[in-house]
Amino acid sequence: MDDDTRFVVLSQPHTNLSFQLSGAVGIVFYAVFFYDFGDHEHVFQAPRRWAARKKAEFMTLSPEEKTIIGDESTEETKLHGLHITYIGTTDNTATSISTAPDPSPSVENKPDVFPNPFHSPITNYSDPSNLFAMPDLSTEVDHKPHDVLVYPFHSPAVANDLIATARALVYPRGKGIYATDETPDLIAAVLHAAAGETGKPKVGTDEGEKEKRRQWREAAYNAISGDYISGVILYSETLLSFQLGPLLTSKGIIPGVRANGELRPLPNYHHEFIVEGLDGLFQQLQAARIAGARFSKWRVPIACTSVERGLPSEAALDAHAETLAQYASVSQQAGLVPIVEPDVEFMEDADLARSAWVHEQAIARIYERCRIHGVLLEGSLIKPSFPQPGMKHPSRESVTPEEIALATATTISRSVPSAVPGVVFLSGGLPASVATSYLGAVNKLVNEAGPESPLARLQPLTFSFGRALQGDAAKSWVKGDEEGMKEAFEMWSRACWLAAQGKTA
């Protein structure tokens, strides 16, 4: 064996050992800084927080550097036309987002670690700790005290924002949500019908139709009042493309976003559907939050027939509950209050008792799954339909608002945990007068309940109406009657506000 060969053979064990050591170091490094151990506190949180601090220090200008560039307060960049402001603090942990597309230099934007996203026309919002995949630094920041126990897997800062936003959507009592999350084709159909036109409405990517949608949305948002409306649910186009979130914020109204995707048939079950959209949901909701949204909504359709016809199926109820719970967990992770919407349809032959039973079963399962997924109930809301007889049941024409109210209040008391701050009912295509009468009747019943009644302990019962609020307003707008549109919004918003307090106009 020559000298060169002997050198290769003798050095090979050392080479293998170095490779093994390098691999081991790489594995340890990955485990310490990158491996996903879940949301709970673990042994590697301390080094991850240290690395985050060092990263923040590296990304933050020093006082000398700020002096050189003439900026002593903030660093600013743009993302999709939105201003992202990094605010220097003593611990380098505060990041804020301004939803104003072009803030005026004369407007002073003051940083606030715990901001209220519905008081200032141009507001800096604190971001959830994971907005840009940064480790959770919340344990090193002082937070407002909670009036509920927050488990370790929830960031205290994010929990504060979620709870505050959820409560602001239903308090003071009477305020409710304006639902404007229709798809482009549905908006076209609404405006088409409002104009009294016949035939199929024109829908698509036509720029003229898109501009018409934008004008309608902007006019509607300018017309509504923050005295009656606490929040507005936006379609993604309205929030991201039209960028109308700041308009609502300037009126003291909280922007939200529709989160659910489209329907597809539930395999092996006729007449029932499941909802798509969980894939990529976290990133979509992060983008919505950057655009100004502070809550989201996910709707599931639930079939309801007589017992003999057997809908909904157990499979559908379980699938919807699991989907809503997963969505709610992801929404809170992205820093948005989730509104779960079990929409029990009323087109078939169920009587009132059957409808109430289906509502109760669906809602109870949703919260069972929410607990499993660790959803912070105090930072969430629910948007159910009113229990009611189906259109094909003989009692449909004779049922009274008082009967609907008793079924509704009983269902909520039996199925919605008291930790949930409020219930925002959907109108479900009911005429505005009918939806408002149901809302007024259920709140009147609650007002009259004695202290021993479970109904006296219910959370605020308010509205999240779309067509019931905007139907008459749309008819005026398509005619060019802006004043008539404003009057219609004022009339129905105030009527719903009173109904949510158990009063009548």
XYZ file of C-alpha atoms in Angstrom:
505
model
C 0.000 0.000 0.000
C 1.551 3.308 -1.070
C 1.609 6.417 1.105
C -1.300 8.134 -0.669
C -3.569 5.121 -0.310
C -2.584 4.707 3.365
C -3.476 8.383 3.996
C -6.967 7.994 2.456
C -7.705 4.821 4.440
C -6.463 6.243 7.733
C -8.334 9.532 7.315
C -11.667 7.969 6.313
C -12.854 7.230 9.909
C -12.108 10.817 10.868
C -14.015 12.073 7.821
C -17.049 9.928 8.683
C -16.914 11.129 12.276
C -16.881 14.765 11.155
C -19.884 14.142 8.939
C -21.722 12.509 11.829
C -20.911 15.356 14.179
C -22.031 17.934 11.606
C -25.291 16.080 11.113
C -25.900 15.849 14.836
C -25.229 19.555 15.307
C -27.606 20.351 12.439
C -30.347 18.214 13.937
C -29.950 19.820 17.363
C -29.933 23.295 15.824
C -33.116 22.528 13.862
C -34.854 21.134 16.938
C -33.902 24.109 19.111
C -34.854 26.886 16.701
C -37.241 25.574 14.052
C -39.087 22.353 14.899
C -42.817 22.844 15.552
C -43.554 21.561 19.075
C -47.064 23.037 19.067
C -48.444 26.139 20.766
C -47.644 25.113 24.341
C -44.604 26.313 26.297
C -41.553 24.070 25.832
C -37.890 23.962 26.816
C -36.648 25.636 23.627
C -38.828 28.755 23.964
C -36.067 30.615 25.843
C -33.394 30.298 23.113
C -36.006 31.053 20.461
C -36.966 34.272 22.267
C -33.267 35.175 22.551
C -32.821 34.614 18.803
C -35.906 36.685 18.092
C -34.567 39.548 20.189
C -31.259 39.423 18.362
C -33.065 39.369 15.035
C -35.210 42.321 16.071
C -32.113 44.208 17.227
C -30.425 43.509 13.894
C -33.493 44.682 11.936
C -33.927 47.842 14.057
C -31.954 50.959 13.277
C -29.688 52.223 16.024
C -30.153 55.820 17.267
C -27.020 56.832 15.348
C -28.335 55.248 12.134
C -31.718 56.907 12.563
C -30.010 60.250 13.033
C -28.070 59.749 9.811
C -31.222 59.098 7.772
C -33.203 61.740 9.654
C -35.759 59.343 11.149
C -35.794 58.982 14.906
C -39.060 57.137 15.365
C -40.069 54.552 12.819
C -39.059 52.424 9.905
C -41.673 52.068 7.206
C -42.143 49.815 4.223
C -45.054 48.907 1.965
C -46.812 45.597 1.392
C -49.505 45.416 -1.296
C -49.968 49.179 -1.062
C -50.392 49.113 2.734
C -48.024 50.879 5.108
C -46.260 48.583 7.579
C -44.621 50.536 10.389
C -42.008 48.992 12.697
C -41.972 50.969 15.924
C -38.837 51.018 18.019
C -39.384 50.114 21.686
C -37.099 49.355 24.569
C -37.525 45.612 24.069
C -37.748 45.726 20.267
C -40.969 43.751 20.228
C -43.625 46.161 18.973
C -44.732 45.997 15.359
C -47.713 47.931 14.062
C -49.769 47.991 10.882
C -51.582 50.976 9.480
C -54.400 50.117 7.110
C -54.520 53.571 5.538
C -53.271 53.222 1.932
C -51.761 56.744 1.879
C -51.690 58.326 5.341
C -51.259 62.054 5.349
C -47.923 63.276 6.701
C -49.866 65.714 8.865
C -51.616 62.919 10.757
C -49.788 61.732 13.832
C -49.730 57.934 14.176
C -48.957 57.091 17.762
C -47.858 53.525 18.522
C -50.015 51.545 20.918
C -49.150 48.023 21.989
C -52.788 47.387 22.898
C -54.739 49.460 20.359
C -58.459 49.711 19.842
C -58.948 49.138 16.099
C -62.197 51.061 15.925
C -61.615 54.482 17.440
C -59.171 56.269 15.131
C -59.537 57.098 11.420
C -55.927 56.045 10.906
C -55.002 53.412 13.449
C -51.849 51.451 14.158
C -52.800 47.899 15.063
C -50.690 45.519 17.111
C -50.040 42.369 15.134
C -50.449 38.810 16.371
C -47.136 37.372 17.468
C -47.052 34.904 14.581
C -47.997 37.336 11.796
C -44.589 37.096 10.168
C -43.668 33.682 11.597
C -41.848 35.247 14.537
C -41.566 33.382 17.848
C -43.982 34.436 20.571
C -42.437 37.197 22.646
C -45.556 37.773 24.713
C -44.121 36.456 27.972
C -41.607 39.307 27.974
C -44.161 42.098 27.486
C -46.515 43.552 30.080
C -50.166 42.979 29.127
C -53.501 44.233 30.315
C -54.989 41.946 32.955
C -57.553 39.402 31.778
C -60.899 38.941 33.491
C -60.801 35.304 32.339
C -58.156 32.611 32.647
C -56.071 32.390 29.478
C -54.344 29.060 28.913
C -50.605 28.963 28.135
C -51.131 27.985 24.489
C -52.799 31.377 23.832
C -50.611 34.455 23.446
C -51.739 36.977 26.100
C -51.462 39.882 23.651
C -53.496 38.137 20.959
C -56.046 36.945 23.533
C -56.504 40.535 24.732
C -57.190 41.745 21.208
C -59.565 38.867 20.430
C -61.611 39.345 23.594
C -61.777 43.124 23.189
C -62.845 42.880 19.544
C -65.468 40.196 20.168
C -67.030 42.269 22.924
C -66.915 45.459 20.857
C -68.954 43.710 18.154
C -71.895 43.087 20.504
C -71.599 45.897 23.060
C -73.157 48.273 23.828
C -76.314 46.235 23.520
C -78.207 46.872 20.315
C -75.282 47.255 17.946
C -74.900 44.589 15.293
C -73.085 43.551 12.132
C -73.795 44.426 8.500
C -73.037 41.372 6.316
C -71.701 42.366 2.886
C -69.792 39.219 1.977
C -71.745 38.290 -1.148
C -69.793 36.958 -4.096
C -69.585 39.133 -7.240
C -72.316 37.159 -8.992
C -74.640 37.500 -6.017
C -74.018 41.260 -5.803
C -74.887 41.503 -9.482
C -78.110 39.579 -8.834
C -79.002 41.838 -5.874
C -78.508 45.035 -7.858
C -80.209 43.492 -10.896
C -83.278 42.643 -8.825
C -83.216 46.021 -7.082
C -83.420 47.728 -10.464
C -86.413 45.589 -11.414
C -84.576 44.221 -14.432
C -85.440 40.914 -16.047
C -83.188 38.290 -17.508
C -79.813 37.102 -16.334
C -77.592 39.727 -14.667
C -74.228 40.485 -16.214
C -71.424 39.072 -14.110
C -67.734 38.388 -14.581
C -64.398 40.112 -14.803
C -65.695 43.046 -16.800
C -64.069 46.185 -15.406
C -67.332 48.083 -15.604
C -69.093 45.532 -13.434
C -66.202 45.506 -10.980
C -66.310 49.291 -10.721
C -70.068 49.133 -10.137
C -69.522 46.730 -7.242
C -66.909 49.023 -5.768
C -69.175 52.068 -6.058
C -72.067 50.225 -4.409
C -69.926 49.043 -1.531
C -68.353 52.447 -0.980
C -71.738 54.176 -1.075
C -73.200 51.658 1.379
C -70.300 52.006 3.808
C -70.533 55.779 3.675
C -74.265 55.567 4.383
C -74.255 53.296 7.440
C -73.863 54.698 10.937
C -71.525 53.586 13.691
C -74.334 54.377 16.113
C -76.076 51.162 15.067
C -73.440 49.093 13.240
C -70.449 47.676 15.121
C -68.847 45.684 12.308
C -69.078 44.839 8.615
C -68.235 41.514 6.978
C -66.430 42.091 3.686
C -65.833 39.846 0.710
C -62.130 39.417 -0.060
C -62.377 41.571 -3.198
C -63.869 44.421 -1.192
C -61.178 44.210 1.467
C -58.060 43.503 -0.581
C -58.770 44.910 -4.031
C -61.088 47.816 -3.226
C -59.297 48.429 0.118
C -62.417 49.723 1.853
C -61.440 48.563 5.330
C -59.999 51.958 6.351
C -63.261 53.658 5.341
C -65.120 51.587 7.914
C -62.423 52.048 10.546
C -62.693 55.813 10.133
C -66.373 55.546 11.109
C -65.623 53.510 14.242
C -66.809 50.290 12.554
C -64.742 47.091 12.725
C -63.945 45.435 9.377
C -64.223 41.657 9.036
C -63.771 39.182 6.211
C -65.531 36.142 4.815
C -63.255 33.138 5.290
C -65.140 30.142 3.918
C -64.683 28.785 0.414
C -67.158 27.127 -1.883
C -69.436 24.136 -1.342
C -68.948 20.635 -2.579
C -71.207 17.579 -2.128
C -70.717 15.453 0.955
C -69.671 12.032 -0.406
C -72.369 9.351 -0.173
C -74.962 11.790 1.213
C -77.469 13.355 -1.153
C -78.610 16.954 -0.646
C -75.830 17.751 1.833
C -72.630 19.706 1.354
C -69.329 20.443 3.022
C -67.382 23.693 2.804
C -63.908 24.035 1.322
C -61.271 26.592 2.212
C -59.143 25.307 5.097
C -56.082 24.817 2.892
C -54.066 28.024 2.918
C -56.538 29.677 5.287
C -53.927 30.954 7.723
C -52.061 32.912 5.047
C -55.322 34.319 3.655
C -56.393 35.536 7.076
C -52.968 37.050 7.703
C -53.380 39.068 4.495
C -56.873 40.097 5.593
C -55.549 41.297 8.936
C -52.877 43.372 7.243
C -55.672 44.948 5.159
C -57.515 45.928 8.345
C -59.808 42.999 9.182
C -60.175 42.167 12.859
C -62.695 39.326 12.635
C -63.726 36.648 10.148
C -66.776 34.540 9.397
C -67.284 30.989 8.109
C -70.706 29.708 7.036
C -71.816 26.088 6.782
C -75.214 25.106 5.309
C -77.146 22.513 7.319
C -80.061 20.660 5.770
C -83.181 20.282 7.916
C -86.175 18.092 7.167
C -88.761 16.143 9.111
C -87.597 13.176 11.173
C -88.993 10.811 8.545
C -86.830 12.277 5.795
C -83.787 12.157 8.072
C -81.777 15.311 7.370
C -79.311 16.377 8.575
C -77.201 13.239 8.698
C -74.826 12.508 11.551
C -71.961 12.627 9.064
C -72.879 16.150 7.965
C -73.258 17.460 11.512
C -69.873 16.040 12.485
C -68.172 17.339 9.344
C -69.539 20.847 9.825
C -68.599 20.933 13.506
C -65.040 19.839 12.788
C -64.660 22.318 9.915
C -65.901 25.251 11.991
C -63.677 24.342 14.932
C -60.584 24.090 12.738
C -61.452 27.389 11.086
C -61.997 29.112 14.454
C -58.636 27.916 15.733
C -56.797 29.097 12.611
C -58.618 32.443 12.669
C -57.527 33.117 16.230
C -53.985 32.062 15.379
C -54.041 34.759 12.680
C -55.353 37.318 15.178
C -58.957 37.479 13.938
C -62.105 36.877 15.997
C -63.892 33.885 14.429
C -67.650 33.960 13.871
C -68.972 30.448 13.326
C -72.156 30.388 11.241
C -74.331 27.253 11.330
C -77.040 28.154 8.795
C -79.915 25.705 9.198
C -82.058 25.948 6.083
C -85.848 26.220 6.235
C -86.935 25.237 2.719
C -88.254 21.766 3.556
C -90.882 20.154 5.799
C -89.462 20.405 9.351
C -91.730 21.782 12.066
C -90.560 24.313 14.659
C -89.571 21.709 17.254
C -87.546 19.755 14.701
C -85.768 22.927 13.557
C -84.935 23.861 17.152
C -83.595 20.366 17.842
C -81.354 20.466 14.749
C -80.046 23.885 15.781
C -79.260 22.639 19.268
C -77.489 19.504 18.043
C -75.432 21.402 15.470
C -74.345 24.160 17.863
C -73.527 21.778 20.702
C -71.267 19.725 18.418
C -69.518 22.846 17.170
C -68.502 23.834 20.690
C -67.455 20.291 21.551
C -64.982 20.436 18.680
C -63.950 24.001 19.532
C -62.872 22.847 22.975
C -60.818 20.052 21.448
C -59.095 22.552 19.150
C -58.381 24.972 21.983
C -60.524 27.830 20.692
C -60.682 30.816 23.053
C -64.460 31.076 23.426
C -64.293 34.570 24.930
C -62.665 35.716 21.692
C -65.304 34.261 19.365
C -68.938 34.760 18.311
C -71.652 32.631 16.747
C -74.021 33.527 13.910
C -76.947 31.070 13.895
C -80.215 31.128 12.008
C -83.575 31.448 13.764
C -85.276 28.086 14.411
C -88.440 28.107 12.285
C -90.815 25.763 10.459
C -89.838 24.819 6.922
C -91.520 26.399 3.923
C -93.279 23.107 3.168
C -94.704 22.641 6.675
C -98.365 23.635 7.267
C -97.478 25.745 10.334
C -95.219 28.048 8.338
C -97.973 30.563 7.679
C -99.346 30.602 11.223
C -96.204 30.592 13.381
C -95.815 33.738 15.480
C -92.680 35.748 16.371
C -93.305 34.842 20.016
C -93.124 31.125 19.201
C -89.954 31.669 17.200
C -88.530 33.673 20.112
C -89.144 30.912 22.671
C -87.586 28.257 20.431
C -84.611 30.512 19.680
C -83.877 31.571 23.260
C -84.242 27.995 24.516
C -81.876 26.683 21.860
C -79.231 29.300 22.641
C -79.451 28.730 26.400
C -78.976 24.984 25.926
C -76.151 24.996 23.415
C -74.077 28.205 23.419
C -71.536 28.430 26.284
C -71.877 31.523 28.449
C -68.213 32.321 27.746
C -69.138 33.317 24.187
C -69.637 37.125 24.304
C -72.632 37.298 21.990
C -74.922 35.814 19.362
C -75.401 37.579 16.007
C -78.344 36.144 14.070
C -78.437 35.860 10.299
C -81.541 36.909 8.410
C -81.237 34.029 5.939
C -83.156 35.726 3.167
C -86.152 36.537 5.366
C -87.946 39.805 4.592
C -86.533 42.671 6.630
C -89.740 43.080 8.631
C -89.872 39.368 9.518
C -86.208 39.092 10.518
C -86.504 42.227 12.649
C -89.693 40.989 14.310
C -88.009 37.712 15.255
C -85.019 39.575 16.707
C -87.250 41.935 18.661
C -89.401 39.118 20.015
C -86.487 37.078 21.328
C -84.952 40.098 23.074
C -88.305 41.085 24.543
C -88.612 37.559 25.923
C -85.150 37.828 27.490
C -86.004 41.226 28.992
C -89.100 39.794 30.648
C -87.432 36.632 31.965
C -87.247 36.349 35.734
C -83.920 36.013 37.558
C -84.498 32.277 38.019
C -84.907 31.720 34.266
C -81.935 30.552 32.168
C -83.024 33.088 29.556
C -82.102 35.920 31.926
C -78.475 34.808 31.745
C -78.155 34.914 27.963
C -75.473 36.987 26.308
C -76.412 39.847 23.915
C -78.603 38.617 21.056
C -78.124 40.905 18.078
C -78.021 40.871 14.279
C -75.676 40.135 11.406
C -78.031 40.984 8.561
C -77.327 41.565 4.899
C -80.401 41.711 2.707
C -82.589 42.746 5.631
C -80.488 45.904 6.010
C -79.685 46.770 2.422
C -82.688 45.628 0.374
C -84.515 48.966 0.259
C -81.239 50.899 0.143
C -80.143 49.028 -2.989
C -83.398 49.919 -4.735
C -82.718 53.606 -4.119
C -79.051 53.396 -5.082
C -79.629 51.791 -8.499
C -81.958 54.704 -9.290
C -79.278 57.210 -8.354
C -81.146 58.272 -5.210
C -78.278 58.588 -2.722
C -80.432 60.357 -0.142
C -83.078 57.650 -0.341
C -80.378 55.028 0.131
C -79.117 56.753 3.283
C -82.642 57.036 4.666
C -83.290 53.329 4.040
C -80.077 52.320 5.786
C -80.903 54.624 8.696
C -84.420 53.242 9.028
C -83.508 49.546 8.991
C -80.282 49.924 10.988
C -82.161 51.739 13.725
C -84.997 49.187 13.614
C -82.515 46.333 14.093
C -80.712 48.268 16.833
C -83.970 48.693 18.728
C -85.007 45.077 18.118
C -81.686 43.885 19.584
C -82.728 45.667 22.784
C -86.235 44.218 22.798
C -87.787 47.510 21.689
C -89.832 48.533 18.666
C -89.408 51.474 16.339
